[in-house]
Short mmCIF file of C-alpha atoms in Angstrom, two decimals:
data_model
loop_
_atom_site.label_atom_id
_atom_site.label_comp_id
_atom_site.label_asym_id
_atom_site.label_seq_id
_atom_site.Cartn_x
_atom_site.Cartn_y
_atom_site.Cartn_z
CA MET A 1487 17.62 -1.55 10.48
CA ARG A 1488 20.52 -2.79 8.35
CA LEU A 1489 21.59 -1.84 4.85
CA GLY A 1490 20.37 -5.18 3.52
CA ASP A 1491 16.84 -4.29 4.64
CA LEU A 1492 16.84 -1.52 2.02
CA SER A 1493 17.35 -3.77 -1.01
CA TYR A 1494 13.72 -3.24 -2.02
CA MET A 1495 14.48 0.49 -2.31
CA ASN A 1496 17.69 -0.22 -4.25
CA PRO A 1497 16.71 -2.90 -6.82
CA TRP A 1498 19.85 -2.19 -8.91
CA TRP A 1499 21.84 -4.01 -6.20
CA GLU A 1500 20.12 -7.18 -7.42
CA GLY A 1501 20.14 -6.32 -11.13
CA ARG A 1502 16.45 -5.35 -11.22
CA GLU A 1503 14.89 -2.28 -12.84
CA ASP A 1504 13.48 0.34 -10.50
CA TYR A 1505 9.69 0.67 -10.24
CA HIS A 1506 9.68 4.44 -10.88
CA VAL A 1507 11.89 4.07 -13.96
CA ARG A 1508 9.62 1.36 -15.32
CA ARG A 1509 6.53 3.51 -14.79
CA TRP A 1510 8.28 6.42 -16.47
CA ARG A 1511 9.07 4.26 -19.51
CA GLU A 1512 5.40 3.22 -19.73
CA GLN A 1513 4.12 6.81 -19.83
CA LYS A 1514 2.92 8.09 -23.19
CA ILE A 1515 4.26 11.58 -22.50
CA ARG A 1516 7.62 11.57 -20.76
CA TRP A 1517 10.69 13.75 -20.55
CA TRP A 1518 14.09 13.83 -18.92
CA PRO A 1519 13.85 16.52 -16.20
CA SER A 1520 16.14 19.42 -17.03
CA TRP A 1521 16.80 20.14 -13.33
CA LEU A 1522 18.94 16.98 -13.14
CA GLU A 1523 21.54 18.71 -15.29
CA ARG A 1524 22.02 21.36 -12.59
CA LEU A 1525 22.84 18.92 -9.77
CA SER A 1526 26.47 18.66 -8.76
CA LEU A 1527 27.87 15.14 -9.10
CA LYS A 1528 31.38 16.07 -8.02
CA PRO A 1529 32.54 14.87 -4.56
CA PHE A 1530 32.04 16.36 -2.07
CA SER A 1531 28.59 17.79 -2.79
CA LEU A 1532 25.49 18.20 -0.65
CA ASN A 1533 22.58 18.99 -2.99
CA PHE A 1534 19.10 20.01 -1.91
CA VAL A 1535 16.11 19.46 -4.21
CA LEU A 1536 12.91 21.21 -3.13
CA GLY A 1537 9.44 21.05 -4.64
CA PRO A 1538 5.83 20.01 -4.14
CA ARG A 1539 4.59 16.46 -3.78
CA GLN A 1540 4.02 14.41 -6.95
CA VAL A 1541 6.04 16.83 -9.08
CA GLY A 1542 8.51 14.13 -10.11
CA LYS A 1543 11.40 14.56 -7.68
CA THR A 1544 11.63 10.85 -6.86
CA THR A 1545 11.26 9.78 -10.50
CA GLY A 1546 13.93 12.29 -11.49
CA ILE A 1547 16.31 10.90 -8.85
CA LYS A 1548 15.67 7.34 -10.05
CA LEU A 1549 16.35 8.38 -13.68
CA LEU A 1550 19.62 9.95 -12.55
CA ILE A 1551 20.53 6.74 -10.73
CA GLN A 1552 19.82 4.78 -13.93
CA ASP A 1553 22.23 7.11 -15.74
CA LEU A 1554 24.90 6.79 -13.02
CA LEU A 1555 24.75 2.98 -13.24
CA LYS A 1556 26.23 3.17 -16.73
CA ASP A 1557 29.61 4.15 -15.29
CA ASN A 1558 29.42 3.14 -11.61
CA PRO A 1559 28.96 -0.17 -9.75
CA PRO A 1560 25.49 -0.74 -8.26
CA GLU A 1561 26.91 -0.86 -4.72
CA SER A 1562 28.13 2.75 -5.08
CA ILE A 1563 24.55 4.09 -5.11
CA LEU A 1564 22.33 4.28 -2.03
CA TYR A 1565 18.71 5.49 -2.07
CA ILE A 1566 16.76 5.90 1.19
CA ASN A 1567 13.14 6.98 1.48
CA VAL A 1568 13.60 8.66 4.84
CA GLU A 1569 9.88 8.31 5.63
CA VAL A 1570 10.49 4.71 6.80
CA LEU A 1571 13.11 5.64 9.40
CA PRO A 1572 12.07 6.09 13.05
CA SER A 1573 14.88 8.52 13.95
CA HIS A 1574 18.08 10.20 12.76
CA ARG A 1575 20.13 7.53 14.56
CA GLU A 1576 19.01 4.85 12.09
CA LEU A 1577 19.93 7.19 9.25
CA SER A 1578 23.41 7.70 10.69
CA ASP A 1579 23.88 3.94 11.18
CA LEU A 1580 22.86 3.20 7.57
CA LEU A 1581 25.23 5.83 6.16
CA ARG A 1582 28.13 4.49 8.24
CA GLU A 1583 27.35 0.95 7.14
CA PHE A 1584 27.33 2.19 3.53
CA GLN A 1585 30.82 3.61 4.05
CA GLY A 1586 31.96 0.20 5.29
CA LEU A 1587 30.48 -1.48 2.20
CA LYS A 1588 32.26 0.98 -0.09
CA GLU A 1589 35.58 0.29 1.62
CA LYS A 1590 35.04 -3.47 1.38
CA GLU A 1591 34.19 -3.25 -2.34
CA GLY A 1592 37.02 -0.81 -3.10
CA ILE A 1593 34.58 1.92 -4.15
CA LYS A 1594 35.89 5.47 -3.87
CA THR A 1595 32.88 7.64 -4.77
CA GLY A 1596 29.40 7.00 -3.39
CA TYR A 1597 26.12 8.56 -4.48
CA ILE A 1598 23.63 8.93 -1.62
CA PHE A 1599 20.02 9.99 -2.17
CA LEU A 1600 17.86 10.88 0.86
CA ASP A 1601 14.26 11.30 -0.27
CA GLU A 1602 11.55 13.31 1.54
CA VAL A 1603 13.64 14.29 4.56
CA THR A 1604 10.92 16.63 5.84
CA SER A 1605 9.08 13.53 7.05
CA LEU A 1606 11.81 12.86 9.68
CA GLU A 1607 12.29 15.50 12.34
CA GLY A 1608 15.98 16.21 12.92
CA TRP A 1609 17.12 14.11 9.94
CA TRP A 1610 20.15 16.40 9.58
CA ARG A 1611 21.54 15.05 12.88
CA GLY A 1612 22.18 11.77 11.07
CA VAL A 1613 24.22 13.48 8.33
CA LYS A 1614 26.03 16.51 9.73
CA PRO A 1615 28.35 14.66 12.19
CA LEU A 1616 29.46 12.35 9.36
CA ILE A 1617 30.30 15.34 7.17
CA ASP A 1618 32.18 16.98 10.05
CA ALA A 1619 34.17 13.76 10.57
CA GLY A 1620 35.11 13.64 6.87
CA LEU A 1621 33.35 10.29 6.35
CA LEU A 1622 31.41 11.60 3.32
CA GLU A 1623 34.22 13.59 1.68
CA ASN A 1624 34.29 11.30 -1.36
CA ASP A 1625 30.52 11.18 -1.76
CA VAL A 1626 27.72 13.10 -3.44
CA VAL A 1627 24.69 13.48 -1.17
CA THR A 1628 21.36 14.64 -2.62
CA VAL A 1629 18.48 15.48 -0.30
CA THR A 1630 14.85 16.08 -1.36
CA GLY A 1631 11.97 17.65 0.55
CA SER A 1632 8.42 18.90 -0.03
CA SER A 1633 8.31 21.71 2.53
CA SER A 1634 10.26 24.76 1.42
CA LEU A 1635 10.55 26.47 4.80
CA ARG A 1636 11.53 23.34 6.72
CA VAL A 1637 14.21 22.29 4.25
CA ARG A 1638 15.56 25.82 3.91
CA ARG A 1639 15.74 25.95 7.71
CA ASP A 1640 17.59 22.64 7.75
CA ILE A 1641 20.04 23.90 5.11
CA GLU A 1642 21.20 26.44 7.68
CA PHE A 1643 22.61 23.55 9.73
CA PHE A 1644 25.26 23.00 7.03
CA PRO A 1645 27.19 26.31 6.82
CA GLY A 1646 30.37 25.78 4.83
CA ARG A 1647 29.58 22.06 4.59
CA ARG A 1648 27.90 21.93 1.18
CA GLY A 1649 31.04 21.50 -0.94
CA GLU A 1650 30.02 21.82 -4.61
CA GLY A 1651 26.37 21.23 -3.73
CA LYS A 1652 23.44 23.10 -5.32
CA THR A 1653 19.95 24.04 -4.14
CA ILE A 1654 17.31 23.42 -6.79
CA GLU A 1655 13.55 24.00 -6.85
CA VAL A 1656 11.46 21.60 -8.93
CA MET A 1657 8.02 22.89 -9.88
CA PRO A 1658 5.21 21.58 -12.10
CA LEU A 1659 5.85 22.40 -15.75
CA SER A 1660 5.32 25.97 -16.81
CA PHE A 1661 3.17 26.52 -19.89
CA PRO A 1662 6.20 27.03 -22.19
CA GLU A 1663 7.71 23.78 -20.88
CA TYR A 1664 4.35 22.06 -21.40
CA VAL A 1665 4.25 23.28 -25.01
CA GLU A 1666 7.76 21.94 -25.53
CA ILE A 1667 7.07 18.43 -24.24
CA MET A 1668 3.94 18.33 -26.41
CA GLY A 1669 6.26 18.70 -29.38
CA LEU A 1670 4.90 22.02 -30.66
CA ARG A 1671 7.68 23.75 -32.54
CA LYS A 1672 7.43 27.45 -33.46
CA PRO A 1673 4.25 27.97 -31.42
CA GLU A 1674 4.09 31.61 -32.47
CA LEU A 1675 3.06 30.36 -35.93
CA GLN A 1676 0.37 27.98 -34.65
CA ARG A 1677 -2.13 30.13 -32.79
CA GLU A 1678 -5.04 27.69 -32.68
CA LYS A 1679 -2.87 24.82 -31.44
CA VAL A 1680 -1.42 27.04 -28.70
CA LEU A 1681 -4.88 28.06 -27.53
CA LYS A 1682 -6.00 24.43 -27.46
CA LEU A 1683 -2.92 23.36 -25.50
CA PHE A 1684 -3.44 26.21 -23.04
CA ASN A 1685 -7.02 25.11 -22.34
CA THR A 1686 -5.70 21.60 -21.62
CA TYR A 1687 -2.90 23.00 -19.43
CA LEU A 1688 -5.46 24.89 -17.35
CA THR A 1689 -7.05 21.51 -16.61
CA THR A 1690 -4.02 19.24 -16.13
CA GLY A 1691 -1.50 21.73 -14.80
CA GLY A 1692 2.14 20.74 -15.04
CA PHE A 1693 2.18 17.55 -12.97
CA PRO A 1694 3.51 14.48 -14.86
CA ALA A 1695 0.68 12.16 -13.77
CA SER A 1696 -2.12 14.54 -14.74
CA ILE A 1697 -0.47 15.29 -18.09
CA ASN A 1698 -0.58 11.55 -18.75
CA GLY A 1699 -4.27 11.38 -17.91
CA LEU A 1700 -3.93 9.53 -14.61
CA PRO A 1701 -6.53 10.09 -11.83
CA MET A 1702 -5.60 12.90 -9.51
CA ASP A 1703 -6.85 11.32 -6.29
CA ASP A 1704 -3.26 10.44 -5.43
CA LEU A 1705 -2.14 14.06 -5.73
CA LEU A 1706 -4.90 15.40 -3.50
CA GLY A 1707 -4.31 12.53 -1.07
CA ALA A 1708 -0.59 13.38 -0.91
CA TYR A 1709 -1.36 16.96 0.14
CA ILE A 1710 -3.99 15.92 2.65
CA GLY A 1711 -1.43 13.49 4.04
CA GLU A 1712 0.99 16.40 4.49
CA PHE A 1713 -1.69 18.39 6.33
CA VAL A 1714 -2.19 15.50 8.74
CA ARG A 1715 1.57 14.81 9.08
CA PHE A 1716 2.20 18.38 10.24
CA GLY A 1717 -0.71 18.36 12.66
CA LYS A 1718 -3.09 20.58 10.71
CA SER A 1719 -6.86 20.37 11.02
CA LEU A 1720 -8.54 19.35 7.76
CA GLU A 1721 -11.61 21.38 8.69
CA ILE A 1722 -9.61 24.57 9.18
CA ALA A 1723 -7.64 23.87 6.00
CA LYS A 1724 -10.89 23.52 4.03
CA GLU A 1725 -12.40 26.69 5.44
CA THR A 1726 -9.19 28.67 4.84
CA LEU A 1727 -8.90 27.56 1.22
CA SER A 1728 -12.61 28.09 0.63
CA ALA A 1729 -12.44 31.66 1.97
CA LEU A 1730 -9.36 32.39 -0.11
CA ILE A 1731 -10.87 31.06 -3.35
CA ARG A 1732 -14.18 32.90 -2.75
CA SER A 1733 -12.33 36.18 -2.14
CA THR A 1734 -10.31 36.07 -5.35
CA PRO A 1735 -9.20 37.69 -7.52
CA SER A 1736 -9.41 40.67 -5.17
CA ALA A 1737 -6.65 41.51 -2.71
CA THR A 1738 -7.56 40.55 0.84
CA SER A 1739 -6.23 40.32 4.39
CA PHE A 1740 -5.92 37.57 6.95
CA ARG A 1741 -8.62 39.30 9.02
CA ALA A 1742 -11.01 39.47 6.08
CA LEU A 1743 -10.46 35.78 5.32
CA ALA A 1744 -10.98 34.89 8.98
CA SER A 1745 -14.33 36.71 8.91
CA MET A 1746 -15.43 34.34 6.12
CA THR A 1747 -14.83 31.26 8.30
CA SER A 1748 -16.90 29.83 11.15
CA GLY A 1749 -15.01 31.83 13.76
CA TYR A 1750 -11.28 31.12 13.47
CA SER A 1751 -8.92 33.94 14.40
CA TYR A 1752 -6.88 35.75 11.80
CA LYS A 1753 -3.73 34.33 13.43
CA VAL A 1754 -4.95 30.79 12.74
CA ILE A 1755 -5.79 31.67 9.12
CA GLN A 1756 -2.39 33.31 8.69
CA ASP A 1757 -0.67 30.21 10.07
CA TYR A 1758 -2.50 27.96 7.61
CA ILE A 1759 -1.82 30.17 4.61
CA GLU A 1760 1.87 30.33 5.48
CA PHE A 1761 1.82 26.54 5.74
CA PHE A 1762 0.24 26.30 2.29
CA THR A 1763 3.03 28.48 0.88
CA GLU A 1764 5.61 26.13 2.46
CA LEU A 1765 4.04 23.23 0.56
CA TYR A 1766 4.14 25.14 -2.75
CA ILE A 1767 0.34 25.31 -2.92
CA LEU A 1768 0.09 29.10 -2.69
CA GLY A 1769 2.16 32.13 -3.58
CA ILE A 1770 1.72 35.69 -2.30
CA ALA A 1771 1.82 38.96 -4.25
CA TYR A 1772 2.35 41.89 -1.89
CA LEU A 1773 1.28 45.48 -2.55
CA LYS A 1774 4.10 47.56 -4.02
CA GLN A 1775 3.96 51.31 -4.42
CA GLY A 1776 7.05 52.88 -5.93
CA ASN A 1777 10.02 51.16 -4.31
CA HIS A 1778 8.11 50.30 -1.16
CA VAL A 1779 6.64 46.86 -0.47
CA LEU A 1780 3.73 47.09 1.98
CA TYR A 1781 3.81 43.66 3.61
CA LYS A 1782 1.06 44.38 6.14
CA ARG A 1783 -1.51 45.59 3.61
CA GLU A 1784 -3.96 43.41 1.67
CA LYS A 1785 -2.34 40.65 -0.36
CA LYS A 1786 -3.13 38.75 -3.53
CA PHE A 1787 -2.86 35.00 -3.04
CA PHE A 1788 -2.37 32.74 -6.03
CA PHE A 1789 -2.20 29.00 -6.63
CA ARG A 1790 1.17 27.76 -7.89
CA ASP A 1791 -0.39 25.47 -10.52
CA PRO A 1792 -3.82 25.36 -12.25
CA LEU A 1793 -4.45 21.76 -11.20
CA LEU A 1794 -3.90 22.61 -7.54
CA ALA A 1795 -6.45 25.40 -7.89
CA ARG A 1796 -9.01 22.98 -9.32
CA LEU A 1797 -8.34 20.22 -6.79
CA PHE A 1798 -8.60 22.48 -3.76
CA SER A 1799 -11.61 24.29 -5.19
CA VAL A 1800 -13.50 20.98 -5.33
CA TRP A 1801 -12.11 19.79 -1.97
CA SER A 1802 -13.06 23.01 -0.16
CA GLY A 1803 -16.42 23.41 -1.91
CA ALA A 1804 -15.62 26.86 -3.32
CA GLU A 1805 -16.44 27.75 -6.92
CA LEU A 1806 -13.39 28.52 -9.05
CA ARG A 1807 -13.60 31.74 -11.06
CA GLU A 1808 -12.12 31.73 -14.55
CA ASP A 1809 -10.74 35.27 -14.25
CA ALA A 1810 -8.91 34.27 -11.06
CA LEU A 1811 -7.38 31.20 -12.74
CA TYR A 1812 -5.96 33.32 -15.58
CA GLU A 1813 -4.56 35.86 -13.14
CA TRP A 1814 -2.95 33.15 -11.00
CA VAL A 1815 -1.21 31.56 -13.99
CA VAL A 1816 0.27 34.93 -15.00
CA GLN A 1817 1.37 35.72 -11.44
CA GLU A 1818 3.06 32.31 -11.08
CA HIS A 1819 4.93 32.61 -14.37
CA LEU A 1820 6.11 36.12 -13.49
CA TYR A 1821 7.24 34.82 -10.10
CA ARG A 1822 9.26 32.05 -11.75
CA ARG A 1823 10.79 34.48 -14.20
CA PHE A 1824 11.74 37.24 -11.74
CA GLY A 1825 11.76 35.52 -8.33
CA GLU A 1826 9.16 37.98 -7.03
CA VAL A 1827 5.74 39.33 -7.96
CA TYR A 1828 3.68 42.19 -6.56
CA TYR A 1829 0.53 44.11 -7.38
CA TYR A 1830 -0.15 47.85 -7.52
CA ARG A 1831 -3.15 49.84 -6.39
CA ASN A 1832 -3.80 53.55 -6.42
CA SER A 1833 -6.59 55.13 -8.49
CA TYR A 1834 -6.43 51.91 -10.50
CA GLU A 1835 -5.16 48.40 -9.79
CA VAL A 1836 -2.55 46.35 -11.64
CA ASP A 1837 -2.76 42.59 -11.01
CA ALA A 1838 0.94 41.75 -11.33
CA VAL A 1839 4.14 43.79 -11.15
CA ALA A 1840 7.50 42.08 -11.65
CA GLY A 1841 10.80 43.27 -13.07
CA ASN A 1842 9.96 46.03 -15.54
CA LEU A 1843 6.52 44.57 -16.31
CA LYS A 1844 3.09 45.75 -15.18
CA VAL A 1845 0.36 43.32 -16.23
CA GLU A 1846 -3.41 43.48 -15.92
CA VAL A 1847 -5.31 40.28 -16.69
CA LYS A 1848 -8.85 40.35 -18.04
CA ALA A 1849 -10.74 37.12 -18.77
CA GLY A 1850 -13.03 39.14 -21.04
CA LYS A 1851 -12.57 42.36 -22.97
CA ALA A 1852 -10.90 45.27 -21.19
CA HIS A 1853 -13.45 48.07 -20.69
CA ARG A 1854 -11.17 50.81 -19.45
CA ARG A 1855 -7.92 52.42 -20.43
CA TYR A 1856 -4.81 51.86 -18.34
CA PRO A 1857 -1.80 54.15 -18.04
CA LYS A 1858 1.06 53.81 -20.46
CA GLY A 1859 3.33 50.91 -19.59
CA VAL A 1860 0.56 48.66 -18.27
CA ARG A 1861 0.11 45.59 -20.42
CA VAL A 1862 -3.50 44.45 -20.54
CA LEU A 1863 -4.00 40.77 -21.34
CA GLU A 1864 -7.32 39.49 -22.57
CA LYS A 1865 -8.12 35.80 -22.35
CA GLU A 1866 -6.51 34.74 -25.63
CA ASP A 1867 -3.44 36.90 -25.04
CA VAL A 1868 -2.37 35.02 -21.89
CA PRO A 1869 -0.73 31.89 -23.40
CA PHE A 1870 1.29 33.96 -25.88
CA PHE A 1871 2.43 36.30 -23.11
CA LEU A 1872 3.62 33.27 -21.12
CA LEU A 1873 5.51 31.93 -24.15
CA GLU A 1874 7.10 35.32 -24.69
CA LEU A 1875 7.97 35.63 -21.00
CA THR A 1876 9.78 32.32 -20.60
CA HIS A 1877 11.29 29.93 -23.07
CA GLY A 1878 10.76 26.39 -21.72
CA SER A 1879 13.62 23.92 -21.50
CA ALA A 1880 11.89 21.02 -19.82
CA SER A 1881 13.46 18.04 -21.39
CA ARG A 1882 16.11 15.90 -22.89
CA PHE A 1883 14.09 13.04 -24.41
#
């Protein structure tokens, strides 16, 4: 494969507008992703952008390219969807050819975007030797991936070779970010509008396509494609997710979930759940008592976005409980705010513990008293707690 074969991925070389940018312009509800502001654009930088499928990583990259074209020649920007490459050797050849083009055109700084690298085993072998040889010292390289563990593992292959590069996680919009892009100013003064928006958010989640009312078959298909790509059985995936959803919102164990399947071992169920966490489908809240985290005890599993919960509930055939959905949203927002979330259980149970907060979530009215310091959220309290917890900064329109 030669560089010229990638012109369809790099339409700016021929003065054409990119497909993703055009689709973004056509959306009724659109925003400039704030995470782009955190990327390093100073040579040399090796940036990593992690996040689930369909969250807008590729569109964000294409919007950044559109911005870079204002001050840089089209030939200085290279975008490669790594999924089309058969091996790391082709990637290395393309990057070296790009260096030759830069030299020919008298271009000093290049901007290289490698999208979805987790689809190519050993992709880093096509990049690391070029960094070591100093061939990319005047460039900014940005890498994206949809599997957190695999990309984080690959990052370890670049010790001391990142330059000014950053590692950024891109997630579906939080509820405060969703409120912001919907144009609701001073939400604390507009209770009914906040409640209405929250009900919609519980349906659409924070994915750009679903917010714009597009069918979600593509999103589910993207995840199923990942299951197949990494050699996972769709039957086991369905049974694992079904068991997990049916067990919620209670804490559970891998063994207990395995007992709810048609005979898979707890090791198999554990492997699948860990895989789902890699793909940003699930998060885990471990039991914490005092300063001790009990990793081997029962765990609370939560979906990272309301839409994912709904999609996988339908796909696995398990009924989604409203009280679980509210608890998951709170756990996810606490996780984003503090970088960790736990639960507590003694003579009573607290759904979510993070930072200095202890939060119990009740879809209906709370019927018992909790110790001092435990914040009990009833259904209508949840969206205002989320707004209080995090102040969204999703966009530059």
